[in-house]
Amino acid sequence: MEMDSSYIVRDEAQLAELYPPALERSVRKQMDHLDEHSRAFIAASPMIIVGTQSGGAADNSPRGDVPGFVKVADDYTLLIPDRRGNNRLDTLRNLVRNPAIGLLFLVPGVHEAFRVNGEALLSRDPALTEQFVIQGQAPRTVIVVKVKEAYIQCSRALVRADLWNPAKHAAPGTVPSMGTIMAKHTCGLVDAKAFDEEAKARVPTTLY
């Protein structure tokens, strides 16, 4: 895709010419800690999107579990268990290199989201990992987030997406299966049908 470089926005001054100032309430809603309302939202959330970065690269990764799986240790600290995954460790490698982290909390049926930005470190302290034992399994590490910014996100994005509407769920066959995608992207290393069939039994039994 070719673009006319004269239209590329390159600095904050150009941004300010394109967008009106933020409403005062949008600025004032940002806090540097977690209050009782923040805690309630986090306690109801079974899904977060974790943003990290390292050098010139950035990454987003989903983390999901039972509602409240992210624990509020105090008004300035969150604890996130690192559950079983594919062991690429993209998020963890990034945090070891650069502690900057952004979290987006989602609650099914709620159109607003909650954002937390801060810095994180990884801990393998048994006093932390043992707080998250499920089915006899403790996470290998816990992401300890020091909160710097916390605020509610308005509903427009989720309302536009109509994300929680069951009528908008993708019809079967509309989205390629993971096996289909893996087979293509690994140049045949994975057999699509075998992968999809095996995942039906493997995933539910290896969540923790």
Short mmCIF file of N, CA and C in Angstrom, two decimals, residues 35-113:
data_model
loop_
_atom_site.label_atom_id
_atom_site.label_comp_id
_atom_site.label_asym_id
_atom_site.label_seq_id
_atom_site.Cartn_x
_atom_site.Cartn_y
_atom_site.Cartn_z
N ASP A 35 -9.34 2.75 43.64
CA ASP A 35 -10.30 2.97 44.73
C ASP A 35 -11.30 1.83 44.78
N GLU A 36 -12.37 1.98 45.56
CA GLU A 36 -13.33 0.89 45.72
C GLU A 36 -14.05 0.56 44.41
N HIS A 37 -14.27 1.57 43.56
CA HIS A 37 -14.95 1.31 42.28
C HIS A 37 -14.01 0.58 41.31
N SER A 38 -12.75 0.95 41.33
CA SER A 38 -11.76 0.24 40.52
C SER A 38 -11.69 -1.22 40.93
N ARG A 39 -11.66 -1.45 42.24
CA ARG A 39 -11.58 -2.80 42.76
C ARG A 39 -12.80 -3.63 42.33
N ALA A 40 -13.98 -3.02 42.36
CA ALA A 40 -15.19 -3.73 41.98
C ALA A 40 -15.16 -4.14 40.52
N PHE A 41 -14.69 -3.25 39.66
CA PHE A 41 -14.61 -3.56 38.24
C PHE A 41 -13.61 -4.69 38.00
N ILE A 42 -12.44 -4.59 38.61
CA ILE A 42 -11.40 -5.61 38.44
C ILE A 42 -11.88 -6.95 38.98
N ALA A 43 -12.60 -6.94 40.09
CA ALA A 43 -13.09 -8.19 40.68
C ALA A 43 -14.10 -8.89 39.78
N ALA A 44 -14.79 -8.13 38.92
CA ALA A 44 -15.80 -8.71 38.04
C ALA A 44 -15.22 -9.16 36.70
N SER A 45 -13.95 -8.82 36.45
CA SER A 45 -13.37 -9.06 35.12
C SER A 45 -12.72 -10.44 34.99
N PRO A 46 -13.14 -11.22 33.98
CA PRO A 46 -12.50 -12.51 33.70
C PRO A 46 -11.50 -12.42 32.54
N MET A 47 -11.31 -11.22 31.99
CA MET A 47 -10.47 -11.08 30.80
C MET A 47 -9.75 -9.74 30.80
N ILE A 48 -8.44 -9.78 30.56
CA ILE A 48 -7.68 -8.55 30.36
C ILE A 48 -6.83 -8.69 29.10
N ILE A 49 -6.54 -7.56 28.50
CA ILE A 49 -5.58 -7.48 27.41
C ILE A 49 -4.34 -6.80 27.98
N VAL A 50 -3.19 -7.44 27.82
CA VAL A 50 -1.94 -6.94 28.38
C VAL A 50 -1.08 -6.37 27.27
N GLY A 51 -0.72 -5.11 27.39
CA GLY A 51 0.15 -4.47 26.42
C GLY A 51 1.55 -4.28 26.99
N THR A 52 2.55 -4.71 26.24
CA THR A 52 3.96 -4.54 26.65
C THR A 52 4.77 -4.07 25.46
N GLN A 53 6.01 -3.70 25.73
CA GLN A 53 6.87 -3.26 24.63
C GLN A 53 8.33 -3.53 24.96
N SER A 54 9.12 -3.66 23.92
CA SER A 54 10.57 -3.84 24.07
C SER A 54 11.24 -3.28 22.85
N GLY A 55 12.11 -2.29 23.07
CA GLY A 55 12.75 -1.65 21.93
C GLY A 55 11.72 -1.02 21.03
N GLY A 56 11.78 -1.31 19.74
CA GLY A 56 10.82 -0.75 18.81
C GLY A 56 9.61 -1.64 18.59
N ALA A 57 9.51 -2.75 19.34
CA ALA A 57 8.41 -3.68 19.15
C ALA A 57 7.38 -3.54 20.26
N ALA A 58 6.12 -3.78 19.93
CA ALA A 58 5.04 -3.76 20.91
C ALA A 58 4.23 -5.04 20.76
N ASP A 59 3.50 -5.40 21.84
CA ASP A 59 2.77 -6.66 21.83
C ASP A 59 1.53 -6.55 22.69
N ASN A 60 0.47 -7.22 22.29
CA ASN A 60 -0.73 -7.36 23.11
C ASN A 60 -1.01 -8.85 23.30
N SER A 61 -1.42 -9.21 24.52
CA SER A 61 -1.68 -10.61 24.81
C SER A 61 -2.90 -10.73 25.71
N PRO A 62 -3.80 -11.68 25.43
CA PRO A 62 -4.96 -11.87 26.30
C PRO A 62 -4.61 -12.69 27.52
N ARG A 63 -5.26 -12.39 28.63
CA ARG A 63 -5.16 -13.18 29.85
C ARG A 63 -6.57 -13.37 30.38
N GLY A 64 -6.99 -14.62 30.57
CA GLY A 64 -8.34 -14.87 31.04
C GLY A 64 -8.39 -15.95 32.09
N ASP A 65 -9.36 -15.84 32.99
CA ASP A 65 -9.54 -16.82 34.06
C ASP A 65 -10.87 -16.51 34.73
N VAL A 66 -11.08 -17.05 35.91
CA VAL A 66 -12.32 -16.77 36.63
C VAL A 66 -12.37 -15.29 36.99
N PRO A 67 -13.57 -14.70 37.08
CA PRO A 67 -13.66 -13.28 37.44
C PRO A 67 -12.89 -12.99 38.73
N GLY A 68 -12.12 -11.90 38.68
CA GLY A 68 -11.32 -11.53 39.84
C GLY A 68 -9.98 -12.23 39.90
N PHE A 69 -9.57 -12.90 38.80
CA PHE A 69 -8.29 -13.60 38.83
C PHE A 69 -7.11 -12.65 39.00
N VAL A 70 -7.30 -11.39 38.61
CA VAL A 70 -6.30 -10.36 38.91
C VAL A 70 -6.61 -9.83 40.31
N LYS A 71 -5.65 -9.95 41.21
CA LYS A 71 -5.87 -9.55 42.59
C LYS A 71 -5.33 -8.15 42.85
N VAL A 72 -6.10 -7.39 43.62
CA VAL A 72 -5.65 -6.08 44.07
C VAL A 72 -4.95 -6.27 45.41
N ALA A 73 -3.63 -6.15 45.42
CA ALA A 73 -2.87 -6.34 46.66
C ALA A 73 -3.01 -5.12 47.57
N ASP A 74 -3.02 -3.94 46.96
CA ASP A 74 -3.27 -2.70 47.68
C ASP A 74 -3.65 -1.65 46.65
N ASP A 75 -3.81 -0.41 47.07
CA ASP A 75 -4.29 0.63 46.15
C ASP A 75 -3.34 0.92 45.00
N TYR A 76 -2.12 0.43 45.08
CA TYR A 76 -1.12 0.72 44.05
C TYR A 76 -0.53 -0.54 43.41
N THR A 77 -1.07 -1.71 43.74
CA THR A 77 -0.44 -2.95 43.28
C THR A 77 -1.46 -3.97 42.82
N LEU A 78 -1.22 -4.54 41.63
CA LEU A 78 -2.03 -5.64 41.09
C LEU A 78 -1.15 -6.87 40.93
N LEU A 79 -1.76 -8.05 41.10
CA LEU A 79 -1.07 -9.31 40.93
C LEU A 79 -1.78 -10.12 39.85
N ILE A 80 -1.02 -10.54 38.83
CA ILE A 80 -1.58 -11.29 37.71
C ILE A 80 -0.86 -12.63 37.60
N PRO A 81 -1.56 -13.75 37.79
CA PRO A 81 -0.90 -15.05 37.64
C PRO A 81 -0.60 -15.34 36.17
N ASP A 82 0.55 -15.90 35.89
CA ASP A 82 0.86 -16.28 34.52
C ASP A 82 0.50 -17.75 34.33
N ARG A 83 -0.68 -17.98 33.82
CA ARG A 83 -1.18 -19.34 33.62
C ARG A 83 -0.51 -20.01 32.42
N ARG A 84 -0.81 -21.29 32.25
CA ARG A 84 -0.20 -22.06 31.16
C ARG A 84 -0.52 -21.44 29.81
N GLY A 85 0.46 -21.48 28.92
CA GLY A 85 0.28 -20.96 27.58
C GLY A 85 1.15 -21.74 26.61
N ASN A 86 1.60 -21.07 25.56
CA ASN A 86 2.38 -21.75 24.53
C ASN A 86 3.89 -21.64 24.75
N ASN A 87 4.27 -20.97 25.84
CA ASN A 87 5.68 -20.82 26.22
C ASN A 87 6.50 -19.97 25.25
N ARG A 88 5.84 -19.19 24.41
CA ARG A 88 6.60 -18.19 23.65
C ARG A 88 7.15 -17.11 24.57
N LEU A 89 6.41 -16.80 25.62
CA LEU A 89 6.83 -15.85 26.66
C LEU A 89 7.04 -14.43 26.13
N ASP A 90 6.28 -14.06 25.10
CA ASP A 90 6.46 -12.72 24.53
C ASP A 90 6.26 -11.64 25.58
N THR A 91 5.15 -11.72 26.32
CA THR A 91 4.87 -10.70 27.33
C THR A 91 5.93 -10.69 28.42
N LEU A 92 6.31 -11.85 28.90
CA LEU A 92 7.27 -11.93 30.00
C LEU A 92 8.65 -11.45 29.56
N ARG A 93 9.07 -11.84 28.37
CA ARG A 93 10.36 -11.36 27.87
C ARG A 93 10.36 -9.83 27.76
N ASN A 94 9.27 -9.29 27.26
CA ASN A 94 9.19 -7.83 27.15
C ASN A 94 9.30 -7.16 28.51
N LEU A 95 8.62 -7.70 29.51
CA LEU A 95 8.64 -7.08 30.84
C LEU A 95 10.00 -7.17 31.50
N VAL A 96 10.74 -8.25 31.23
CA VAL A 96 12.09 -8.35 31.76
C VAL A 96 12.98 -7.26 31.17
N ARG A 97 12.72 -6.93 29.91
CA ARG A 97 13.52 -5.92 29.23
C ARG A 97 13.02 -4.50 29.48
N ASN A 98 11.69 -4.37 29.60
CA ASN A 98 11.07 -3.05 29.76
C ASN A 98 9.84 -3.20 30.66
N PRO A 99 9.81 -2.57 31.82
CA PRO A 99 8.72 -2.80 32.77
C PRO A 99 7.39 -2.14 32.41
N ALA A 100 7.37 -1.30 31.37
CA ALA A 100 6.12 -0.61 31.02
C ALA A 100 5.03 -1.60 30.66
N ILE A 101 3.81 -1.38 31.19
CA ILE A 101 2.71 -2.30 30.96
C ILE A 101 1.40 -1.52 30.89
N GLY A 102 0.49 -1.98 30.03
CA GLY A 102 -0.86 -1.41 29.95
C GLY A 102 -1.87 -2.54 30.02
N LEU A 103 -2.91 -2.35 30.83
CA LEU A 103 -3.93 -3.38 31.02
C LEU A 103 -5.30 -2.83 30.64
N LEU A 104 -6.08 -3.66 29.95
CA LEU A 104 -7.46 -3.32 29.61
C LEU A 104 -8.35 -4.41 30.18
N PHE A 105 -9.17 -4.05 31.16
CA PHE A 105 -10.07 -5.01 31.82
C PHE A 105 -11.43 -4.99 31.13
N LEU A 106 -11.95 -6.20 30.83
CA LEU A 106 -13.25 -6.34 30.20
C LEU A 106 -14.16 -7.17 31.10
N VAL A 107 -15.45 -6.80 31.13
CA VAL A 107 -16.46 -7.55 31.88
C VAL A 107 -17.59 -7.89 30.91
N PRO A 108 -17.90 -9.17 30.69
CA PRO A 108 -18.98 -9.53 29.76
C PRO A 108 -20.29 -8.83 30.12
N GLY A 109 -20.91 -8.25 29.10
CA GLY A 109 -22.17 -7.55 29.30
C GLY A 109 -22.02 -6.10 29.68
N VAL A 110 -20.82 -5.66 30.01
CA VAL A 110 -20.56 -4.27 30.38
C VAL A 110 -19.86 -3.59 29.21
N HIS A 111 -20.37 -2.47 28.76
CA HIS A 111 -19.80 -1.81 27.59
C HIS A 111 -18.57 -0.96 27.90
N GLU A 112 -18.43 -0.54 29.14
CA GLU A 112 -17.23 0.20 29.51
C GLU A 112 -16.08 -0.78 29.79
N ALA A 113 -14.86 -0.28 29.67
CA ALA A 113 -13.67 -1.05 30.04
C ALA A 113 -12.91 -0.25 31.09
#
